mmCIF file of C-alpha atoms in Angstrom:
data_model
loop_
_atom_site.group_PDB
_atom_site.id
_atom_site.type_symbol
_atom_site.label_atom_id
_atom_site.label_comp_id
_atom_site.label_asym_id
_atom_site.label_seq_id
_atom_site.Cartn_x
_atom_site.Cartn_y
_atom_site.Cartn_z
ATOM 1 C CA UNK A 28 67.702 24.498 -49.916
ATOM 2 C CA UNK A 29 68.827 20.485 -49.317
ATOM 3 C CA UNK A 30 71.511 19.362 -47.632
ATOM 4 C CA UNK A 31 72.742 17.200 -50.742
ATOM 5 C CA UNK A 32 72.364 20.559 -52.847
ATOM 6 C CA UNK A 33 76.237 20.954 -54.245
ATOM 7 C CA UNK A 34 75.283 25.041 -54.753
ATOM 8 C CA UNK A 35 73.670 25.648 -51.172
ATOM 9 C CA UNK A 36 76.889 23.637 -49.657
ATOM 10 C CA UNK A 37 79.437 25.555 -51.440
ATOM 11 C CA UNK A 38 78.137 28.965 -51.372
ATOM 12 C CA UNK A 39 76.411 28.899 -47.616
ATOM 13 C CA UNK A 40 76.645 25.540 -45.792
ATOM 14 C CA UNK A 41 80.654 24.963 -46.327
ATOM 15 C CA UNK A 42 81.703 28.236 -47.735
ATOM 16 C CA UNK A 43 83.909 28.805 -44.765
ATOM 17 C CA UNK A 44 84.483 26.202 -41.611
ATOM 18 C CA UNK A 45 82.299 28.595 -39.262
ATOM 19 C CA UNK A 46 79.049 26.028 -39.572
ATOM 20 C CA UNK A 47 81.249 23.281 -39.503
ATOM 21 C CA UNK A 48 82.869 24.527 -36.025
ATOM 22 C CA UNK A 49 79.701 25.232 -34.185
ATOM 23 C CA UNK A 50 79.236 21.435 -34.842
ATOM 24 C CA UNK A 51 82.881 20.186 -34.015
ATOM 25 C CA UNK A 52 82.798 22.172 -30.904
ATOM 26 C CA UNK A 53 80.002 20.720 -29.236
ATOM 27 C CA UNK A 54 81.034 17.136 -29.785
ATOM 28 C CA UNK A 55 84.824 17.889 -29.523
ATOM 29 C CA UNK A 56 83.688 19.676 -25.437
ATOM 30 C CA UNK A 57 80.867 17.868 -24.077
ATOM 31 C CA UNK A 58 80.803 14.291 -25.693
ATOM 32 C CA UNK A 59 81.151 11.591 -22.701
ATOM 33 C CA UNK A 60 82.841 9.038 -24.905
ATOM 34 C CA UNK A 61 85.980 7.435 -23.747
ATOM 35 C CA UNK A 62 87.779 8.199 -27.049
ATOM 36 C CA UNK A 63 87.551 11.313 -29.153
ATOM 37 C CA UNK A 64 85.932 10.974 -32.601
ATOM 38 C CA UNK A 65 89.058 11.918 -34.146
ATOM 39 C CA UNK A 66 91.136 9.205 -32.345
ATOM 40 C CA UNK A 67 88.162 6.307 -33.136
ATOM 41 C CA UNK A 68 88.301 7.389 -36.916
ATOM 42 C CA UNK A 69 92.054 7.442 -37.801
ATOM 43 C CA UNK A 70 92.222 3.528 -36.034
ATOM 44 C CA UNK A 71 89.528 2.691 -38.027
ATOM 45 C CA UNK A 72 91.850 3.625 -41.131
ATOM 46 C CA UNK A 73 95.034 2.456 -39.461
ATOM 47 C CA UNK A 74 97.319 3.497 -42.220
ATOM 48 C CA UNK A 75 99.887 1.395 -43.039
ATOM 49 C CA UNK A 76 103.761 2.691 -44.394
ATOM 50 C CA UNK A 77 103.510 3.381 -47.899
ATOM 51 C CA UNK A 78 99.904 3.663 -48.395
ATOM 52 C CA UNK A 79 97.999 6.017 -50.557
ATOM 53 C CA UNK A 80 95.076 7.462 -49.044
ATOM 54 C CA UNK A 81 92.274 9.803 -50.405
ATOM 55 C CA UNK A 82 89.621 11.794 -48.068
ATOM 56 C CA UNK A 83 86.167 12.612 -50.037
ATOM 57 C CA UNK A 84 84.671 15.842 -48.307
ATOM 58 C CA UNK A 85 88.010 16.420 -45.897
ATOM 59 C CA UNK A 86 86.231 19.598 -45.044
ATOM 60 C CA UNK A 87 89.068 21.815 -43.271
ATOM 61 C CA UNK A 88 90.969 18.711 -42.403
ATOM 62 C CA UNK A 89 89.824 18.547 -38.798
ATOM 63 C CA UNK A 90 90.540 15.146 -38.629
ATOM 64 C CA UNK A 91 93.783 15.419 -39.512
ATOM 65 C CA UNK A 92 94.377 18.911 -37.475
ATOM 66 C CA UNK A 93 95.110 16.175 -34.361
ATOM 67 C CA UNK A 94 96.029 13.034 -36.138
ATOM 68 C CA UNK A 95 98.557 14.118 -38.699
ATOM 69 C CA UNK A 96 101.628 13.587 -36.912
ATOM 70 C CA UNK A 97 100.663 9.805 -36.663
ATOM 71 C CA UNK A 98 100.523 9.027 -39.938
ATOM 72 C CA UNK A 99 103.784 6.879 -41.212
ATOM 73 C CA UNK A 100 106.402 8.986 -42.629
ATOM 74 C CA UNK A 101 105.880 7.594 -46.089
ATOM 75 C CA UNK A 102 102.285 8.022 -46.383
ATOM 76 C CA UNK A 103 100.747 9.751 -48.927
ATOM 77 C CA UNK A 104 97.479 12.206 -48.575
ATOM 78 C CA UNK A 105 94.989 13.520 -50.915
ATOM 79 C CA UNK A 106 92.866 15.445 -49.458
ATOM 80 C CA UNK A 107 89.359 17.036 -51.183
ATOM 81 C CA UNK A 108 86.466 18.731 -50.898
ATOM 82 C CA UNK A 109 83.845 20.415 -52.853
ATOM 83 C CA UNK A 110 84.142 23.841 -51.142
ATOM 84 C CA UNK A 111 87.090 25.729 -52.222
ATOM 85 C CA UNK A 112 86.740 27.872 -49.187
ATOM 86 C CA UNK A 113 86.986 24.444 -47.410
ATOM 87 C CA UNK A 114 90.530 23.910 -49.412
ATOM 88 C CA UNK A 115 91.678 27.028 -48.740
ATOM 89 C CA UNK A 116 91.277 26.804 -44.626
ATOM 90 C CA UNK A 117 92.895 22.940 -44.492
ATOM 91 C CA UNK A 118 95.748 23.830 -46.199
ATOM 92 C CA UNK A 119 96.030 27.027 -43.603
ATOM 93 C CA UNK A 120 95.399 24.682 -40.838
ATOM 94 C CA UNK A 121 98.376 22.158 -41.871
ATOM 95 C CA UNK A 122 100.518 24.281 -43.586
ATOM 96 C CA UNK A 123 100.782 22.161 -46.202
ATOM 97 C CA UNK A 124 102.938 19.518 -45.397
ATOM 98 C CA UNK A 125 105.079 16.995 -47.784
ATOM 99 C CA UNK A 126 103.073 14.518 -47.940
ATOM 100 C CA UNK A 127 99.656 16.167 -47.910
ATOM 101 C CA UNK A 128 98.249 17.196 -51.354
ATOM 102 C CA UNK A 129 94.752 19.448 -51.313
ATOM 103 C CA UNK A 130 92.327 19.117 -54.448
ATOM 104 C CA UNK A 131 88.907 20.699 -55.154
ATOM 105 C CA UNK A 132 86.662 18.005 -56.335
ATOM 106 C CA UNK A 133 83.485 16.622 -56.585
ATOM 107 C CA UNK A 134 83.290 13.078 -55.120
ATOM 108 C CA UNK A 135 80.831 11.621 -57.500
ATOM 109 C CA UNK A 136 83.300 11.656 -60.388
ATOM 110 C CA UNK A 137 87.080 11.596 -59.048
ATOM 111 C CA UNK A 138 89.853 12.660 -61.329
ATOM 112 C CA UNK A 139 92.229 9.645 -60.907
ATOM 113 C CA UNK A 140 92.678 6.512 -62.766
ATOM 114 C CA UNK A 141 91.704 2.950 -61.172
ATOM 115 C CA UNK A 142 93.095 1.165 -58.371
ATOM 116 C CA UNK A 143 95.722 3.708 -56.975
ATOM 117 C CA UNK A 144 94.303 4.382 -52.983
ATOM 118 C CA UNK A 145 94.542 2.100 -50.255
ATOM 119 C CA UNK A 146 92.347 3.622 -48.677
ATOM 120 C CA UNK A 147 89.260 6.411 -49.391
ATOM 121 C CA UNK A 148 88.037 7.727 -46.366
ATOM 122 C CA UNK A 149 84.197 9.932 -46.182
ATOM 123 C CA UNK A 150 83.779 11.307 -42.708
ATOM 124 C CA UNK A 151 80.398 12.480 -42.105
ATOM 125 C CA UNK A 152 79.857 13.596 -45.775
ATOM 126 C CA UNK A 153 77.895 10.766 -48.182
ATOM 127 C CA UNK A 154 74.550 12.370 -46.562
ATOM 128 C CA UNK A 155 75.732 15.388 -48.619
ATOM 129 C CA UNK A 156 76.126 13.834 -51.573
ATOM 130 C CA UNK A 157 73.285 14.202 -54.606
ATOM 131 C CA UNK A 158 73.802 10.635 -54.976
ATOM 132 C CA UNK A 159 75.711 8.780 -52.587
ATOM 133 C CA UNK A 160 75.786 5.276 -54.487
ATOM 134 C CA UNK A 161 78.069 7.017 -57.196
ATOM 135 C CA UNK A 162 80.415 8.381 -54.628
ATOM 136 C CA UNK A 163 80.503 5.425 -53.545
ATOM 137 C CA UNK A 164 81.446 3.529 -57.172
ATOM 138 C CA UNK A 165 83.980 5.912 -57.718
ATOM 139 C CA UNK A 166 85.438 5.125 -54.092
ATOM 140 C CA UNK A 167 85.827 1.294 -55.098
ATOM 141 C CA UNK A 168 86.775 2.108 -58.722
ATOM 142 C CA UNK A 169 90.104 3.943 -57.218
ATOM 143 C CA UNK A 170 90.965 1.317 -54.668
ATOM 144 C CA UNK A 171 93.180 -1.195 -55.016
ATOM 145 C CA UNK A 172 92.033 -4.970 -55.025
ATOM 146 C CA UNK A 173 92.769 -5.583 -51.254
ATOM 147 C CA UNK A 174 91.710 -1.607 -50.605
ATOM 148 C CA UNK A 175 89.197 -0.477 -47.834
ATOM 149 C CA UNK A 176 86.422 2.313 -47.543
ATOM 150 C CA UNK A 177 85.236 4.130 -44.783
ATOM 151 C CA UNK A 178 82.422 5.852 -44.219
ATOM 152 C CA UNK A 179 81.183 7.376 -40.954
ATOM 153 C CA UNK A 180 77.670 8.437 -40.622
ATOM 154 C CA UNK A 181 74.782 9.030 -38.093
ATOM 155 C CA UNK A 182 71.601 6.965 -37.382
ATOM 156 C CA UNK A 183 68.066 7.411 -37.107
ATOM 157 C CA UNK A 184 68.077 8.287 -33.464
ATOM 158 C CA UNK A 185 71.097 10.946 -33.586
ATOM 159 C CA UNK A 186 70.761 13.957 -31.014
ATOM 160 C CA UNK A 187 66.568 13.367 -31.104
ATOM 161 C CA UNK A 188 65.992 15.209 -27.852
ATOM 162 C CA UNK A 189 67.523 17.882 -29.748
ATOM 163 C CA UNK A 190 64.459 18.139 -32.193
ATOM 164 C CA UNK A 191 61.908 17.350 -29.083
ATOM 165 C CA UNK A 192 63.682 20.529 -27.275
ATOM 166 C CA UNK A 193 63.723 22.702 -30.609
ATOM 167 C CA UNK A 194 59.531 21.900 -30.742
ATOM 168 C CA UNK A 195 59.572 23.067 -27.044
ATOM 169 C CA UNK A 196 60.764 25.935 -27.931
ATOM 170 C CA UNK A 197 58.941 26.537 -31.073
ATOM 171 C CA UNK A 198 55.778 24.428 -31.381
ATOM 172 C CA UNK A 199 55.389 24.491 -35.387
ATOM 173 C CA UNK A 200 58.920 23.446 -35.391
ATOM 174 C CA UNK A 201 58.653 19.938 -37.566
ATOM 175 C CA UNK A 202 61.792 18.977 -38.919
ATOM 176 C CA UNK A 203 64.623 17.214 -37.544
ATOM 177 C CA UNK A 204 68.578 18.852 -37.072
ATOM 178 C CA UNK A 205 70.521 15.586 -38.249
ATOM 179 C CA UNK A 206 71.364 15.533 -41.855
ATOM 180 C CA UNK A 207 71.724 11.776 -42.031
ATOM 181 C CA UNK A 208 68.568 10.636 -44.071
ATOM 182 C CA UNK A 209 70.592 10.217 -47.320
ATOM 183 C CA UNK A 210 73.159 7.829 -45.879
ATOM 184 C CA UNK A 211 72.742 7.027 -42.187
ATOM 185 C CA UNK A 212 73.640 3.937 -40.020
ATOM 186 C CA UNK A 213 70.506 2.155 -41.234
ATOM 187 C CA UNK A 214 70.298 2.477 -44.947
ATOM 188 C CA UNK A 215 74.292 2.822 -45.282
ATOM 189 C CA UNK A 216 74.749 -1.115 -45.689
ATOM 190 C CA UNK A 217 72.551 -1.219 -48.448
ATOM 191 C CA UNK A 218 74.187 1.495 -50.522
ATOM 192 C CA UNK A 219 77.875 -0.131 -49.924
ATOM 193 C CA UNK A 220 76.995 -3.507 -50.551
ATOM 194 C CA UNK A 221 76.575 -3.368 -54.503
ATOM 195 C CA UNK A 222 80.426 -2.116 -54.556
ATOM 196 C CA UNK A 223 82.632 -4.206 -51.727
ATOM 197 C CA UNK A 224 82.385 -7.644 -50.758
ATOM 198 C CA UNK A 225 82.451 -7.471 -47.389
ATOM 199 C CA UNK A 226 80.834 -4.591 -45.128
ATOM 200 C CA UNK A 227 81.293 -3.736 -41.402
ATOM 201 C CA UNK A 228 79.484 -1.415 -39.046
ATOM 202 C CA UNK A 229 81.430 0.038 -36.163
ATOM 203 C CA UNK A 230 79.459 1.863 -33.795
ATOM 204 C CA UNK A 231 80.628 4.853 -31.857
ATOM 205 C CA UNK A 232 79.851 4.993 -28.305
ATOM 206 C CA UNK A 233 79.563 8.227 -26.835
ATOM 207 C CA UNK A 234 76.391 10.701 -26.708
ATOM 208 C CA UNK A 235 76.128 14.357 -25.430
ATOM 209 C CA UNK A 236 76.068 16.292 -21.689
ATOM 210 C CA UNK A 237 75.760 19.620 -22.763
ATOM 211 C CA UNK A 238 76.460 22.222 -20.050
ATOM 212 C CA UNK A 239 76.948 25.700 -22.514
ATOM 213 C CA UNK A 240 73.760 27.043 -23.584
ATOM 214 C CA UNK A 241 75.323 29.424 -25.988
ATOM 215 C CA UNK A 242 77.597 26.766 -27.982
ATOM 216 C CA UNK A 243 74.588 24.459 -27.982
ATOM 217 C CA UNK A 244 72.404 27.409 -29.595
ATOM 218 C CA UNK A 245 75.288 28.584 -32.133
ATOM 219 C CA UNK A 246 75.058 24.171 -32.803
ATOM 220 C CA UNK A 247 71.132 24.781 -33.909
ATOM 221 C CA UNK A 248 71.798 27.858 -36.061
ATOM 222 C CA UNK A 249 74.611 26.647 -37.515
ATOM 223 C CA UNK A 250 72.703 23.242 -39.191
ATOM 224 C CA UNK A 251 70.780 23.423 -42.220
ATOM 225 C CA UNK A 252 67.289 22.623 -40.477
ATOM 226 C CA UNK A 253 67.900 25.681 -38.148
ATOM 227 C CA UNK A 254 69.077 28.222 -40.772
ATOM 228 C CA UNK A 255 65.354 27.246 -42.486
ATOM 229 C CA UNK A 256 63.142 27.890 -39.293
ATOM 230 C CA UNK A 257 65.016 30.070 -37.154
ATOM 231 C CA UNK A 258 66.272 33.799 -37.711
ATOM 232 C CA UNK A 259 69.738 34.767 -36.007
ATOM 233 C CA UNK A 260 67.109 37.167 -33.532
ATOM 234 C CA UNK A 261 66.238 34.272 -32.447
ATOM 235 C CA UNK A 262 69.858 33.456 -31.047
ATOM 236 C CA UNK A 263 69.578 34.749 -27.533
ATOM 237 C CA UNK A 264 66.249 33.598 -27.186
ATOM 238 C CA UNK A 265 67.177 30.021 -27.907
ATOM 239 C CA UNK A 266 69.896 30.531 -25.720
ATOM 240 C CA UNK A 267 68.339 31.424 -22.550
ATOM 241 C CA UNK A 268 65.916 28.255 -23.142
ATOM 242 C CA UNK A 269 68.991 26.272 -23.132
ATOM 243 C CA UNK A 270 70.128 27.891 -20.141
ATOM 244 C CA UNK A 271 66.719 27.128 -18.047
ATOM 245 C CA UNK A 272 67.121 23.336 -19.066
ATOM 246 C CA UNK A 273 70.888 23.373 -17.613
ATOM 247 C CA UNK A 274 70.041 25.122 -14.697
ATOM 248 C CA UNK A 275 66.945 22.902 -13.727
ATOM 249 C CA UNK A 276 68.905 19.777 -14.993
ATOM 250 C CA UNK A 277 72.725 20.384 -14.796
ATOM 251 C CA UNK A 278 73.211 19.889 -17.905
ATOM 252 C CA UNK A 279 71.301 18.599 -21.202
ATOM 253 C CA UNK A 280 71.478 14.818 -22.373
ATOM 254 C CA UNK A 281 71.223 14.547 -25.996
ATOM 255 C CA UNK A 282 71.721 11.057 -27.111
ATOM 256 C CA UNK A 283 74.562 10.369 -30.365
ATOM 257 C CA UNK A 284 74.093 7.835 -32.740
ATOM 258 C CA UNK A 285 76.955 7.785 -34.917
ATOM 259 C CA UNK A 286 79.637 4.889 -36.356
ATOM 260 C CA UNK A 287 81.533 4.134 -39.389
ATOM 261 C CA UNK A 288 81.022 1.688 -42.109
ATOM 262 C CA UNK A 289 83.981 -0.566 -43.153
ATOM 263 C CA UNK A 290 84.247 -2.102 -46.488
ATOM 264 C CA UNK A 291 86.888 -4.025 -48.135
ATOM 265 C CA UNK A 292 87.250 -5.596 -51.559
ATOM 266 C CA UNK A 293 85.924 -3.873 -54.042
ATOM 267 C CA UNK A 294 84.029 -5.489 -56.865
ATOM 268 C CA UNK A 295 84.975 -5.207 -59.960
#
């Protein structure tokens, strides 16, 4: 089982948003940033009227679950995902509104002819990718001369007292709960770089004060790494662990490391 394995994330990781909530949840309730994720993303896009956007890997379209009522009238939305079962739930969440069209696809090979997005968007989803360089060609092969990419990811040092807690807990435990390795804040540059002219990095500032034992456990068994070295007995356990920390601490700090990459002019 990888986290860049397109049968694992259809038929267990993504087959239904319940792994993908645990996640949200956490960072959506006990984040200390000053501006929600969702918020920092979509002015990082900053649509413009009349623009044609595309979302690689929309999941179920949590993004746009708070930010679709900004977009300009005439916008128009594509969104996609490899998960059908991810399809399915964002088009239940936004009942399907004019301007939004759904569409199961694979990102490394997009059914659309050249140059027709403004803008492709891939939130937290290039790490999942069997290889993100080609989801990333096909990103700038769609765009438009003066369109822009972006790509949010997490860095080496994402939610690391995590892990340190999780070996607490479990001394053999050896791995590591981010799934960033693939494309993360340090090697994303690199990968975009070969495709767009010019590249940005836009960190996120915010980390974690986590004060619900419970959510934070569902958060470890709902991640790839914890579904590997951790049975769902193992739950409650985990749980009350959590819930010693909080007491004895107030809370748990686990430190974010997280940003998007912004690239314009694609090379042709």
């Amino acid at each position: 089982m990888t986290i860049n394995d397109p049968r694992y994330l259809k038929k267990y990781q993504y087959r239904d948003p319940g792994n993908l909530n645990s996640r949200i949840t956490i960072h959506t309730l006990f984040s200390t940033g000053r501006q929600d994720w969702a918020g920092f993303i979509f002015d990082q896009i900053n649509p413009k009227a009349g623009e044609q956007m595309l979302e690689l890997g929309c999941g179920h379209a949590a993004q746009w679950q708070v930010n679709l009522t900004r977009l300009p009238a005439d916008v128009d939305l594509i969104l996609s995902d490899l998960s059908m079962g991810m399809i399915k739930e964002a088009r239940k969440m936004l009942a399907a509104p004019d301007q939004v069209v759904f569409l199961n696809q694979e990102a490394q090979s997009l059914a659309f002819p050249d140059q027709v997005f403004d803008a492709v968007i891939a939130n937290h989803m290039l790490y999942h990718v069997p290889v993100p360089a080609r989801a990333i060609e096909e990103a700038a092969r769609v765009l438009k001369p003066q369109g822009r990419f972006l790509a949010a990811t997490n860095g080496a040092k994402h939610m690391t007292e995590l892990d340190t807690l999780l070996r607490e807990f479990e001394p053999s435990f050896e791995a590591e709960t981010a799934m960033s390795r693939p494309f993360s804040l340090e090697n994303g540059r690199g990968q975009i770089e070969p495709f767009f002219e010019s590249v940005e990095l836009i960190p996120y500032s915010s980390d974690l004060w986590v004060t619900d034992a419970e959510l934070l456990a569902d958060y470890v068994f709902s991640t790839p790494t914890g579904q590997i070295w951790f049975c769902k007995e193992q739950i409650g356990d985990l749980s009350v662990f959590f819930q010693r920390k909080i007491d004895q601490d107030g809370g748990i700090f686990i430190q974010k490391s997280t940003g998007v990459f912004r690239a314009a002019h694609p090379r042709r």
